mmCIF file of C-alpha atoms and ligand atoms in Angstrom:
data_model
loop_
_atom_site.group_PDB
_atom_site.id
_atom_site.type_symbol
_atom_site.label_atom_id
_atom_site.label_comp_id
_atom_site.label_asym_id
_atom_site.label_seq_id
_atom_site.Cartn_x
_atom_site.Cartn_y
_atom_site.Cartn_z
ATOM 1 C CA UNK A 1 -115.693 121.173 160.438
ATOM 2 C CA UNK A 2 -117.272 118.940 163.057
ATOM 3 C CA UNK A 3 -118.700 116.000 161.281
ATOM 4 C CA UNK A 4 -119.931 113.937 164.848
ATOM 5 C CA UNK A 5 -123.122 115.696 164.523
ATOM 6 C CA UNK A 6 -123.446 112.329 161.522
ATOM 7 C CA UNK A 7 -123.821 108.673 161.472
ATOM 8 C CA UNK A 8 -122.350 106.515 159.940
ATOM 9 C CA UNK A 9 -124.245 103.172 159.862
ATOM 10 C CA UNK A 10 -124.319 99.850 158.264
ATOM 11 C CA UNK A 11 -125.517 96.234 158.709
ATOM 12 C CA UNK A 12 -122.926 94.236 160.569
ATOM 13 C CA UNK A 13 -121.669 91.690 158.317
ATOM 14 C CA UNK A 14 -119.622 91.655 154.903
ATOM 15 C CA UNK A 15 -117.316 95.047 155.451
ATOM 16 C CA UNK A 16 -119.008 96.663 158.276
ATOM 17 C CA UNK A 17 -115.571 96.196 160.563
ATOM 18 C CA UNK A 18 -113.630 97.909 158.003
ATOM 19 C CA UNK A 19 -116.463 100.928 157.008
ATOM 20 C CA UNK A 20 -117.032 101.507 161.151
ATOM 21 C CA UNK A 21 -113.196 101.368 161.719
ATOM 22 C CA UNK A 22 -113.231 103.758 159.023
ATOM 23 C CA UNK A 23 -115.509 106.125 159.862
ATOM 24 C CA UNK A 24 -114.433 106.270 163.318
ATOM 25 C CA UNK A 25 -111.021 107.267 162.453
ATOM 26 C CA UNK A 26 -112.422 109.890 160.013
ATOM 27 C CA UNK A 27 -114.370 111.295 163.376
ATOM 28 C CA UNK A 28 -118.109 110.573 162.604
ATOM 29 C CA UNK A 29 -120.336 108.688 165.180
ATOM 30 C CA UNK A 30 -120.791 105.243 164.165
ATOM 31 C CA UNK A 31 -124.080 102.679 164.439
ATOM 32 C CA UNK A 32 -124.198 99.009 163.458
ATOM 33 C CA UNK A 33 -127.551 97.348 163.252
ATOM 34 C CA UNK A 34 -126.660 93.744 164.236
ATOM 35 C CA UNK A 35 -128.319 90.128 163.922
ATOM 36 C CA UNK A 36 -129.031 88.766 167.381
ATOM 37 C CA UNK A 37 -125.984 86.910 168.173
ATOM 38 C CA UNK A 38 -123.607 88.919 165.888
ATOM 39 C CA UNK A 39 -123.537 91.796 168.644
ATOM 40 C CA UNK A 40 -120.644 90.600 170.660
ATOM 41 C CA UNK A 41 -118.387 90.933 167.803
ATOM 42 C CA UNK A 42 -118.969 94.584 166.959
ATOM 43 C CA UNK A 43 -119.054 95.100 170.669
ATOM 44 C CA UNK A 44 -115.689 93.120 170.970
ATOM 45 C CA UNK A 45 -113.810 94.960 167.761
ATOM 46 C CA UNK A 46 -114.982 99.095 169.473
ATOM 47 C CA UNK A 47 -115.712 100.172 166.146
ATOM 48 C CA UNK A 48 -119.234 100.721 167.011
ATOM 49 C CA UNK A 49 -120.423 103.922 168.975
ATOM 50 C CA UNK A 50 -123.828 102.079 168.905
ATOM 51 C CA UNK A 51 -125.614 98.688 167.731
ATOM 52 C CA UNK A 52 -129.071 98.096 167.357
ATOM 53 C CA UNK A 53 -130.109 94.057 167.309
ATOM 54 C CA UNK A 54 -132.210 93.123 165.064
ATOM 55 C CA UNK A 55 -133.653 89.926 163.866
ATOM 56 C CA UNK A 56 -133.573 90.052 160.151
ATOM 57 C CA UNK A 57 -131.204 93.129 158.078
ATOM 58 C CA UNK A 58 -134.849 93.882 156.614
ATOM 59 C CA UNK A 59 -135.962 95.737 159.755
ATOM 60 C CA UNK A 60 -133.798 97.900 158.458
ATOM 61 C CA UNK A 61 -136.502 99.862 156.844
ATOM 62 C CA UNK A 62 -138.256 99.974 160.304
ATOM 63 C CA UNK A 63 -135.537 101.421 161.348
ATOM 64 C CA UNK A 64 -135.823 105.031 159.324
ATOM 65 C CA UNK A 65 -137.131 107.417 161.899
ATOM 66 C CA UNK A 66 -134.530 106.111 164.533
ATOM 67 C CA UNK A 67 -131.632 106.410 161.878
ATOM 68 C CA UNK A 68 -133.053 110.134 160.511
ATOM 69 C CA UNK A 69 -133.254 111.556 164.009
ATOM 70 C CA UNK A 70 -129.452 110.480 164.419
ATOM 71 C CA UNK A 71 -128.455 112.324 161.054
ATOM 72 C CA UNK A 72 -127.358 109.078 159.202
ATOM 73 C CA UNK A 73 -125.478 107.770 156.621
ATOM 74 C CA UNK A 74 -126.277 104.136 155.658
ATOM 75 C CA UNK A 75 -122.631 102.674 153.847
ATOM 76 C CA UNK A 76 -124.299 99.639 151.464
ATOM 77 C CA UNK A 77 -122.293 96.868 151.292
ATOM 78 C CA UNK A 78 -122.557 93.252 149.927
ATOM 79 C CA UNK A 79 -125.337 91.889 152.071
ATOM 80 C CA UNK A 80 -127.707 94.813 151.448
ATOM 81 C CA UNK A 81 -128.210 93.064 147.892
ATOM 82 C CA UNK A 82 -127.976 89.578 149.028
ATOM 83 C CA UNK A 83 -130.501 89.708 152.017
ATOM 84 C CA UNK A 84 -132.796 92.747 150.330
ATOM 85 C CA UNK A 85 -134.711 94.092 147.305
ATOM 86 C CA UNK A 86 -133.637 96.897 145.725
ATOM 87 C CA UNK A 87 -136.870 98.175 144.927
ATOM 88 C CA UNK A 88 -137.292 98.722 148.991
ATOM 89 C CA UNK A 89 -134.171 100.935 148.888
ATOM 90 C CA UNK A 90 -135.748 102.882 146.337
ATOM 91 C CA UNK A 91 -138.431 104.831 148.936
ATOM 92 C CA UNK A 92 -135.619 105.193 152.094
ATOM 93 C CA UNK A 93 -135.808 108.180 154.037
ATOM 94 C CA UNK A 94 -132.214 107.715 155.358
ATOM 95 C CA UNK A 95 -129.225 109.583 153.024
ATOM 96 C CA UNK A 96 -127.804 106.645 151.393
ATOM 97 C CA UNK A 97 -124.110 106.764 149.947
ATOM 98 C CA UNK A 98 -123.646 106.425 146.312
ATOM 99 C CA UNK A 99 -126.196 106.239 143.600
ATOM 100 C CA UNK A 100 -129.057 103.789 143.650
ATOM 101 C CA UNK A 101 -129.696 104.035 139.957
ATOM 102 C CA UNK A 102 -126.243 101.878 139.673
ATOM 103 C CA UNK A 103 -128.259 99.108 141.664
ATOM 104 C CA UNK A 104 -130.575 98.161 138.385
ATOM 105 C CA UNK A 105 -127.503 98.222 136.285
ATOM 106 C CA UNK A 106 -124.948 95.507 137.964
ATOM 107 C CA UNK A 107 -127.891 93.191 138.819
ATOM 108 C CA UNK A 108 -129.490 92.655 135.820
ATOM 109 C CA UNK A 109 -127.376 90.476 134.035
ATOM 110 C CA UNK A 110 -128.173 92.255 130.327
ATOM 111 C CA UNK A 111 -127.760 95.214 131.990
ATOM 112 C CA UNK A 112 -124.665 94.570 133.011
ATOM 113 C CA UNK A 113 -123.434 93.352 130.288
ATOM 114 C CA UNK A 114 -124.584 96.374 127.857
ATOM 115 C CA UNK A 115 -122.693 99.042 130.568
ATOM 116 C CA UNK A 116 -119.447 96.650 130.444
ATOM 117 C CA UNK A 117 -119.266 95.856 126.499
ATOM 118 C CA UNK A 118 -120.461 100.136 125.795
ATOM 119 C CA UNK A 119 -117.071 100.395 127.611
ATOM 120 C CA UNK A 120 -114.750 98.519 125.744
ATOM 121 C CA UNK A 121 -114.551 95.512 128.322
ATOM 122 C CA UNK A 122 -113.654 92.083 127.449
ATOM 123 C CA UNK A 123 -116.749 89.636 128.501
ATOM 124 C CA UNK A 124 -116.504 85.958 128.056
ATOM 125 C CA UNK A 125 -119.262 84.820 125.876
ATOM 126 C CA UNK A 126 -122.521 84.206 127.074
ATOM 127 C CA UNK A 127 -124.406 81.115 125.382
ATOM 128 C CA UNK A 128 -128.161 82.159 124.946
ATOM 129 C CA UNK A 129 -129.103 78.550 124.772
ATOM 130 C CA UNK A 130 -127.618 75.072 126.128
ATOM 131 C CA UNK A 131 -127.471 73.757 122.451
ATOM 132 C CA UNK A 132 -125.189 76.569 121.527
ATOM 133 C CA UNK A 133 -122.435 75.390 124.404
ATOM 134 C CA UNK A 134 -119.384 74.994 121.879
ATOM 135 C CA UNK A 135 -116.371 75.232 124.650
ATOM 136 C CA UNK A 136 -116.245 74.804 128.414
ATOM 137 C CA UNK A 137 -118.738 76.709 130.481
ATOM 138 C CA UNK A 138 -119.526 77.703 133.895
ATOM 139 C CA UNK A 139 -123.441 77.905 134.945
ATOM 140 C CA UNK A 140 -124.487 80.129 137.041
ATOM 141 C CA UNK A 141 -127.480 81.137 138.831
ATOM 142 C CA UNK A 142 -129.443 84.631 139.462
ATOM 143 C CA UNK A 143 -129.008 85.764 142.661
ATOM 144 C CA UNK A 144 -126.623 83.251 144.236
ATOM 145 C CA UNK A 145 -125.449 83.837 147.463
ATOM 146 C CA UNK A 146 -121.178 83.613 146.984
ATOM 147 C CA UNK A 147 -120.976 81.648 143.882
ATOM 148 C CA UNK A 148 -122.909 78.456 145.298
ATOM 149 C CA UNK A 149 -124.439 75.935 143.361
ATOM 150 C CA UNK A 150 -122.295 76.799 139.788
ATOM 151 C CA UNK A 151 -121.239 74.240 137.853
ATOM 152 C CA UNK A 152 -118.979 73.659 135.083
ATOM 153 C CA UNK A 153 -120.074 71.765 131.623
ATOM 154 C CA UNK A 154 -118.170 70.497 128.979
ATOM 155 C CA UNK A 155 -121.315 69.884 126.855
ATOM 156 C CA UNK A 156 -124.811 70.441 125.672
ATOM 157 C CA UNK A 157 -125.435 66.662 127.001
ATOM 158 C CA UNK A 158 -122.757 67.341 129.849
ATOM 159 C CA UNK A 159 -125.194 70.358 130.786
ATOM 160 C CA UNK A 160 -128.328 68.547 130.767
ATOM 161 C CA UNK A 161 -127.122 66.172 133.388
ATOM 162 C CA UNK A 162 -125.994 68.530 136.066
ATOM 163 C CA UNK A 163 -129.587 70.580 135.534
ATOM 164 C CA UNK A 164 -131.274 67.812 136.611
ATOM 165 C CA UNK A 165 -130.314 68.948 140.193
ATOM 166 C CA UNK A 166 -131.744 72.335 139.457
ATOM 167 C CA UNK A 167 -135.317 73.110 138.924
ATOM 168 C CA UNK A 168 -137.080 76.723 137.601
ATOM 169 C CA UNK A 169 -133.682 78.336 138.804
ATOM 170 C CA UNK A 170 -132.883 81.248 136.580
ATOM 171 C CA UNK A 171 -128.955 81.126 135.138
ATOM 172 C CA UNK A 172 -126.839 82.120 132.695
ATOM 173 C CA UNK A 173 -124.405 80.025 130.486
ATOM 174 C CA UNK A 174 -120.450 81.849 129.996
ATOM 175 C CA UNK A 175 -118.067 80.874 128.492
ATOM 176 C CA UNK A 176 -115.158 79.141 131.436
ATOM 177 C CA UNK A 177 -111.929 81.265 131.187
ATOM 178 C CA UNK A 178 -108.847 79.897 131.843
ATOM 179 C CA UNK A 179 -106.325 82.559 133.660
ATOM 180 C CA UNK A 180 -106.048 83.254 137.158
ATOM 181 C CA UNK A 181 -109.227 85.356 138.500
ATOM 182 C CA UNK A 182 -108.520 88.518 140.156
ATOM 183 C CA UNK A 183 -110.775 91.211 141.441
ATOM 184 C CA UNK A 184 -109.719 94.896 141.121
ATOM 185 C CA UNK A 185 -110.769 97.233 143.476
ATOM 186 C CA UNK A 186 -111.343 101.048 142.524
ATOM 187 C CA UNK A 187 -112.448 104.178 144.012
ATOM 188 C CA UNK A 188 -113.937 106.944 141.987
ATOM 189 C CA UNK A 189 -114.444 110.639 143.685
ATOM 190 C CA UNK A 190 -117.017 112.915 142.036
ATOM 191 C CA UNK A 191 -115.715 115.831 144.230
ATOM 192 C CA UNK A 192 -112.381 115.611 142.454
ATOM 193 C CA UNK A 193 -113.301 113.273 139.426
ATOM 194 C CA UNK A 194 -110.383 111.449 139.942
ATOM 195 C CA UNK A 195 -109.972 107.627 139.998
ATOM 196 C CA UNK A 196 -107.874 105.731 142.437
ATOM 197 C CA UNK A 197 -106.826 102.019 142.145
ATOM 198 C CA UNK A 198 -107.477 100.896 145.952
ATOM 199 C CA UNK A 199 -106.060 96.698 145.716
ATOM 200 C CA UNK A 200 -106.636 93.536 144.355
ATOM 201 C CA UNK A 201 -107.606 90.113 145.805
ATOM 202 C CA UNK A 202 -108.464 86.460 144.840
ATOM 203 C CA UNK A 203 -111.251 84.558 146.240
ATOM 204 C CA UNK A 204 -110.704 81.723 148.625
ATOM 205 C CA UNK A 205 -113.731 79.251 147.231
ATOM 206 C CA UNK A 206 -114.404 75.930 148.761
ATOM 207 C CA UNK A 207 -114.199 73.830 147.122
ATOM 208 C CA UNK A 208 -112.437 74.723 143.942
ATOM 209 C CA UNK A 209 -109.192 76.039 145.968
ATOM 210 C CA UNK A 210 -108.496 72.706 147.393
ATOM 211 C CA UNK A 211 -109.534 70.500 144.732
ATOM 212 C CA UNK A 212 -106.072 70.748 143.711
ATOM 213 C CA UNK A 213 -104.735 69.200 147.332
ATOM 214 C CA UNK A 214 -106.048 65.866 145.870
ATOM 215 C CA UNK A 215 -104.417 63.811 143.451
ATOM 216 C CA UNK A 216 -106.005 63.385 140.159
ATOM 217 C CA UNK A 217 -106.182 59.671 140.801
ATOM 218 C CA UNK A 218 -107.853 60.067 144.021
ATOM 219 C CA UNK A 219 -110.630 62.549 142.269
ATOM 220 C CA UNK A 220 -111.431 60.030 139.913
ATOM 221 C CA UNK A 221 -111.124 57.570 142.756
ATOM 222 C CA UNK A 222 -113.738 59.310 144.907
ATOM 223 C CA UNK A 223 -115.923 59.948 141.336
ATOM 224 C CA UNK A 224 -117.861 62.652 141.712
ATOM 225 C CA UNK A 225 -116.114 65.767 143.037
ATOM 226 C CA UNK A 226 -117.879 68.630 141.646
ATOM 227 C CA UNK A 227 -116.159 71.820 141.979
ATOM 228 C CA UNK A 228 -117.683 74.983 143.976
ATOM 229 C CA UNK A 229 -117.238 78.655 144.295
ATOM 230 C CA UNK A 230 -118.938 79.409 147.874
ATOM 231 C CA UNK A 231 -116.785 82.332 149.160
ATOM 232 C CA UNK A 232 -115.386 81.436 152.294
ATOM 233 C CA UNK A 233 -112.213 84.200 152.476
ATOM 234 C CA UNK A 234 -110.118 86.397 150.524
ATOM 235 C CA UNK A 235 -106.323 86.165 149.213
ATOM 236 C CA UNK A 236 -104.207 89.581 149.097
ATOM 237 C CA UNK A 237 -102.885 89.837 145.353
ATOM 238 C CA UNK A 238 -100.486 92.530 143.666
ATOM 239 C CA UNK A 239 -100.190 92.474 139.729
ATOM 240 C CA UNK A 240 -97.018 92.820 137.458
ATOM 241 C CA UNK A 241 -96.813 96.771 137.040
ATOM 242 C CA UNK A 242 -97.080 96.906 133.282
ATOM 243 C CA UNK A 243 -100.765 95.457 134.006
ATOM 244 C CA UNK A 244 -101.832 98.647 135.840
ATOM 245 C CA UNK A 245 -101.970 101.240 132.776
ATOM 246 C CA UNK A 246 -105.111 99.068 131.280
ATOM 247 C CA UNK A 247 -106.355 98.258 134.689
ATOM 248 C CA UNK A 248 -106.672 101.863 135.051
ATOM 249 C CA UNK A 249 -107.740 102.650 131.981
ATOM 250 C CA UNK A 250 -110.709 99.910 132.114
ATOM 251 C CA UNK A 251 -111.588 101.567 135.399
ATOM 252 C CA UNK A 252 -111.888 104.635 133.984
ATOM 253 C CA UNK A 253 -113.926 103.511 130.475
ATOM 254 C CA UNK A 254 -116.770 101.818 133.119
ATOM 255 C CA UNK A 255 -116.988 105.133 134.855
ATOM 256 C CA UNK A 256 -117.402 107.510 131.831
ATOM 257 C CA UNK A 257 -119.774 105.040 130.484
ATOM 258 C CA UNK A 258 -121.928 104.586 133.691
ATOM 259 C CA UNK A 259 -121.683 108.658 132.850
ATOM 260 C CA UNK A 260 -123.728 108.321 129.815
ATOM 261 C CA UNK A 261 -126.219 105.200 130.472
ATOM 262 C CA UNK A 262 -127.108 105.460 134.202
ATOM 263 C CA UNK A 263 -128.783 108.767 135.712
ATOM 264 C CA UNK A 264 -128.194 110.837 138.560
ATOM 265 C CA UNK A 265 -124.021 111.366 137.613
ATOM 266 C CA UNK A 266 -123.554 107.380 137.022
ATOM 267 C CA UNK A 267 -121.456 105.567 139.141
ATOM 268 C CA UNK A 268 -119.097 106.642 142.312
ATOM 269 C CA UNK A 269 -117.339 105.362 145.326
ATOM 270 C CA UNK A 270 -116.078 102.018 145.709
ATOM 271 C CA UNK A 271 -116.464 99.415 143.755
ATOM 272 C CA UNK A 272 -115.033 96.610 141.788
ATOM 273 C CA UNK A 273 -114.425 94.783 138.609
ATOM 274 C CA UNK A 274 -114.093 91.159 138.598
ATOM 275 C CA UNK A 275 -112.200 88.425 135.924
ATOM 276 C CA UNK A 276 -109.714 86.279 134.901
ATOM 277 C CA UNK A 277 -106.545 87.263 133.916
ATOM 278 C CA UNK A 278 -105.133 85.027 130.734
ATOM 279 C CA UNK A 279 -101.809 83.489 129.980
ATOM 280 C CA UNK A 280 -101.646 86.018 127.106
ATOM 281 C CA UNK A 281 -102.354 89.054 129.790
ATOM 282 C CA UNK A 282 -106.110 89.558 128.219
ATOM 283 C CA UNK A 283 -108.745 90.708 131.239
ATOM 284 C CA UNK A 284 -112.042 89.048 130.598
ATOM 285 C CA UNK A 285 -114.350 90.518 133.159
ATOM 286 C CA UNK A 286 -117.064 88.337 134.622
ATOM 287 C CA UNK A 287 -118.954 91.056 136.808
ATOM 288 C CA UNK A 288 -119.332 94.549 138.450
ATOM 289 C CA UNK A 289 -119.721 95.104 142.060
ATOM 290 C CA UNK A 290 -120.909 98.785 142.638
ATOM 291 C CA UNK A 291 -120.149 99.182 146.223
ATOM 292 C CA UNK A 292 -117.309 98.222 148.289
ATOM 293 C CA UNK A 293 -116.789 94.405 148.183
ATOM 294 C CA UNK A 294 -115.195 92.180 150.938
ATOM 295 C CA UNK A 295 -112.076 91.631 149.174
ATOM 296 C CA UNK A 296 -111.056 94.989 150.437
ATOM 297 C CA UNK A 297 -111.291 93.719 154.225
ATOM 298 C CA UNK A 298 -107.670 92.982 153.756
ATOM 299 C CA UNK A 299 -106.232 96.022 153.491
ATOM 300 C CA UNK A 300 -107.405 97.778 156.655
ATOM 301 C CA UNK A 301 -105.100 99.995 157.307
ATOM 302 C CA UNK A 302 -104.116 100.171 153.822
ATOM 303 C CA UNK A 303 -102.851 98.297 150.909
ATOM 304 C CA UNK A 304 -99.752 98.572 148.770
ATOM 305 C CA UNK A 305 -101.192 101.046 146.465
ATOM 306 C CA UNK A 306 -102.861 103.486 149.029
ATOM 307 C CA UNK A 307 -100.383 103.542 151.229
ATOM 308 C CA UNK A 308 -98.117 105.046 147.676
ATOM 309 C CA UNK A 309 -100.811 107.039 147.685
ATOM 310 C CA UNK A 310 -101.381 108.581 150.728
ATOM 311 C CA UNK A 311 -98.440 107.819 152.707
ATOM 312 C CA UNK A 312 -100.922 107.058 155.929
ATOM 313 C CA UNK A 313 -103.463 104.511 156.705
ATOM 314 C CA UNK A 314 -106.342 104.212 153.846
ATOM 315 C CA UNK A 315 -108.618 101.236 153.234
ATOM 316 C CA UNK A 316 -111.731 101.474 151.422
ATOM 317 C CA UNK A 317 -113.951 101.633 154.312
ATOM 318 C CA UNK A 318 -112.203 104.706 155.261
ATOM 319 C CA UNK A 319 -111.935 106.505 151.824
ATOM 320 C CA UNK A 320 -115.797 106.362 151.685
ATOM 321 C CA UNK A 321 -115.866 108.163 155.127
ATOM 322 C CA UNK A 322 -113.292 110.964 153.713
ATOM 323 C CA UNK A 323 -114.757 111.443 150.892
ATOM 324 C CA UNK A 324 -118.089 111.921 152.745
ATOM 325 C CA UNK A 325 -116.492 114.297 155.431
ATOM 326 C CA UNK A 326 -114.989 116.419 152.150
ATOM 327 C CA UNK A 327 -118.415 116.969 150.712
ATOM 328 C CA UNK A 328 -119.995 118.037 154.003
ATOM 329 C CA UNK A 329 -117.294 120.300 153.983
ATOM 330 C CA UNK A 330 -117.936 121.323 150.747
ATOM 331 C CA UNK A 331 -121.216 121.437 151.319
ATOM 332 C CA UNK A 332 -121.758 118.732 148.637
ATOM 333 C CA UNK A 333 -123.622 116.098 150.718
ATOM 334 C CA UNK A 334 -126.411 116.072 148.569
ATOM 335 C CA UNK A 335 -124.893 114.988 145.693
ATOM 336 C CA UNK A 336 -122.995 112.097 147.073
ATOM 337 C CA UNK A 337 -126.236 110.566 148.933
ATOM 338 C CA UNK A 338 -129.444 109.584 147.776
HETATM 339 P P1 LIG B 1 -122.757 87.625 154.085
HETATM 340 O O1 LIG B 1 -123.346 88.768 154.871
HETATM 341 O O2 LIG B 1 -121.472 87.091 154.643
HETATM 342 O O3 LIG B 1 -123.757 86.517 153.840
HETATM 343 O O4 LIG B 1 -122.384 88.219 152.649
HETATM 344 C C1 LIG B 1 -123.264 88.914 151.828
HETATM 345 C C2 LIG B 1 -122.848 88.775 150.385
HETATM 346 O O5 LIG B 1 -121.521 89.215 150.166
HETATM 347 C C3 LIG B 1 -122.904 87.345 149.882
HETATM 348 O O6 LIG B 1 -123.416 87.379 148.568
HETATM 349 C C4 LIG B 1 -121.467 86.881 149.888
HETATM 350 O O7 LIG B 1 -121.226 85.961 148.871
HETATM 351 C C5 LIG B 1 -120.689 88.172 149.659
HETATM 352 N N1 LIG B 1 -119.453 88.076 150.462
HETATM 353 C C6 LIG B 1 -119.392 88.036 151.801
HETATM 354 N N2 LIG B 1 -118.137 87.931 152.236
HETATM 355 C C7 LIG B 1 -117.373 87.899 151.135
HETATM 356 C C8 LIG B 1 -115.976 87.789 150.928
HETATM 357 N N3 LIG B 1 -115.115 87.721 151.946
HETATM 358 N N4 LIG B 1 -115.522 87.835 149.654
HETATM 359 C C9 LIG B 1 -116.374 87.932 148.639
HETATM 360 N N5 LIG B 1 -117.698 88.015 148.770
HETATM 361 C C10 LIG B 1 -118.213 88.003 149.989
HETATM 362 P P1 LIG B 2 -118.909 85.140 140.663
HETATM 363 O O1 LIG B 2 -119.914 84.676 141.701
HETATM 364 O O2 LIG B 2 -119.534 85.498 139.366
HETATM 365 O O3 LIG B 2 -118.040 86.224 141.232
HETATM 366 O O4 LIG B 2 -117.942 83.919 140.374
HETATM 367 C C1 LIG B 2 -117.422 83.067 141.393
HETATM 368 C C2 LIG B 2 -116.135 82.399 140.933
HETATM 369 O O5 LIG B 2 -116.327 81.635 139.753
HETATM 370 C C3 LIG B 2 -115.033 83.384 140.590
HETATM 371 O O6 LIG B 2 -114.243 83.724 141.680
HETATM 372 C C4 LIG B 2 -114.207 82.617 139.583
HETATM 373 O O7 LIG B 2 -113.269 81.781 140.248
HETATM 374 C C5 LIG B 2 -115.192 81.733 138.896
HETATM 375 N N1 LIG B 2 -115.660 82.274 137.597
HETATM 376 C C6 LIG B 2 -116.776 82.985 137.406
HETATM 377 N N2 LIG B 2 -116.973 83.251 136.091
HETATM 378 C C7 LIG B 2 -115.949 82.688 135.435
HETATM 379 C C8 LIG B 2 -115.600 82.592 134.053
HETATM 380 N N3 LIG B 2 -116.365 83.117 133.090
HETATM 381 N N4 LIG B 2 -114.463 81.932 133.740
HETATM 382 C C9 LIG B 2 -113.711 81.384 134.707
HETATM 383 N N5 LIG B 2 -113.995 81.411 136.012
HETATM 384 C C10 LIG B 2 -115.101 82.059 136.402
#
């Protein structure tokens, strides 16, 4: 089966390295529509067979009849939500991997938070009002771009104050855990309904990761040291074996339910949960990602537990292009694109 007769395309940022790198080795054509300025990069790395500038990821949508005419395969990653509205995914001509009923369900916050309770998850507790705030909380905001602008609040009164820096932002109030966070990266084939654990990473966050390089004296010295969560980087993590059987299992309880609440087959492909891990081994989990997420930019060409696996090089980006090539194969395309 010849599969360069398709494209596989996605914005360049986030993971598009890892997806292009991916699909190239899997044999497909390969297109990455760049920001001006961004080119070189794709152009330096070869994973691109073509790159189309653009000014803004939204001319995306301009795009359509260019990408049809090359039979393509748009890979979503992280920035599609950040820099676009799902509703103008809804309408796209071009085949789109995965499901884009998932979309509605990991970014509305109740949503998301039905789909992960339905399936037996551990949530921290989400305060419905500031007066309610009984324990340390983190605050954050709809929509933020890599965890910036959260804060942490002891308080009701503690709250109050660091909102005054905040106005007619939409947030939500959880509970803080303490544990170390981890992110857990799955894949989930419909050809074969099988689920595979892909790898795990921490979040390098600036500045909360070097917070601890300063004395406590020094913090107080320097007063007001607010930690942050913007994203800068990723940290490779493995977890203590015994771990893995609920790891798995939780994996497996978020796709069965996505089964039964979300249409079209629920969710597939990559994609991630993410929480904190507590001194008494419970997994609260904070959010969903349903698409491949940057943490998995660390194990091109594979990670610990896909190289067991597969005994050959297998990162995320390029178990999205297999499992594309085995439904064109299987003449299943249509129901692993939308
Ligand atoms: P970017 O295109 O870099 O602005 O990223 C798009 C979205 O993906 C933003 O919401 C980022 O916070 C998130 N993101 C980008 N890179 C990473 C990373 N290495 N780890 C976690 N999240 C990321
Ligand atoms: P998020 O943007 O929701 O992925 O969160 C960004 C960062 O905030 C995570 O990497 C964690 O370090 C931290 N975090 C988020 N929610 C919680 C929570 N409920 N308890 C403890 N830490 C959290």
């Amino acid at each position: 089966m010849d599969v360069s007769n398709y494209t596989i395309a996605t914005l360049g940022s986030h993971s598009a390295l890892q997806i292009l790198k991916g699909a190239k080795d899997e044999g497909f054509k390969t297109l990455c529509i760049a920001k001006k300025g961004s080119e070189k990069v794709y152009k330096s790395f070869g994973v691109a067979d073509e790159i189309i500038s653009v000014n803004q990821f939204s001319e995306l949508f301009s795009l359509q009849d260019e990408l049809v005419k090359r039979n393509t395969i748009l890979i979503p990653h992280g920035s599609f939500i950040a820099y676009m509205k799902i509703d103008d995914f809804k309408d796209m001509k071009v085949m789109y991997f995965g499901n884009k009923d998932v979309l509605e369900w990991e970014s509305a916050r109740d949503l998301e938070r039905q789909w992960l309770t339905e399936a037996n998850i551990k949530i921290p507790r989400i305060f419905e009002t500031p007066e309610e705030i009984d324990r340390p909380v983190i605050v954050k905001f709809y929509g933020a771009k890599g965890g910036m602008g959260y804060f942490l609040a002891k308080d009701t009164k503690d709250f109050y104050e660091k909102m005054t820096h905040h106005t007619n932002e939409k947030y939500v109030i959880q509970e803080y855990i303490i544990g170390v966070p981890a992110y857990f990266h799955y894949f989930y084939s419909l050809l074969t309904n099988e689920l595979e654990i892909m790898s795990f990473d921490k979040r390098y966050e600036s500045n909360v990761d070097s917070i601890g390089r300063i004395s406590a004296r020094d913090q107080f010295a320097l007063k007001k040291i607010d930690p942050s969560y913007v994203v800068v980087g990723n940290i490779p993590i493995t977890v203590r074996e015994s771990l893995l059987p609920e790891i798995f299992d939780m994996g497996e309880r978020v796709v069965e339910k996505s089964k039964e609440l979300i249409s079209k087959r629920g969710l597939f492909g990559p994609f991630c949960l993410e929480g904190v891990i507590t001194p008494e081994a419970d997994i609260y989990i904070f959010e969903i990602s349903a698409r491949i997420v940057a943490g998995t930019n660390l194990f091109a060409p594979y990670s610990p537990y896909t190289y067991i696996k597969y005994g050959e090089p297998m990162s995320t980006g390029r178990r999205i292009a297999l499992e594309i090539k085995n439904a064109i194969k299987e003449n299943m395309l249509s129901e692993i694109v939308c």
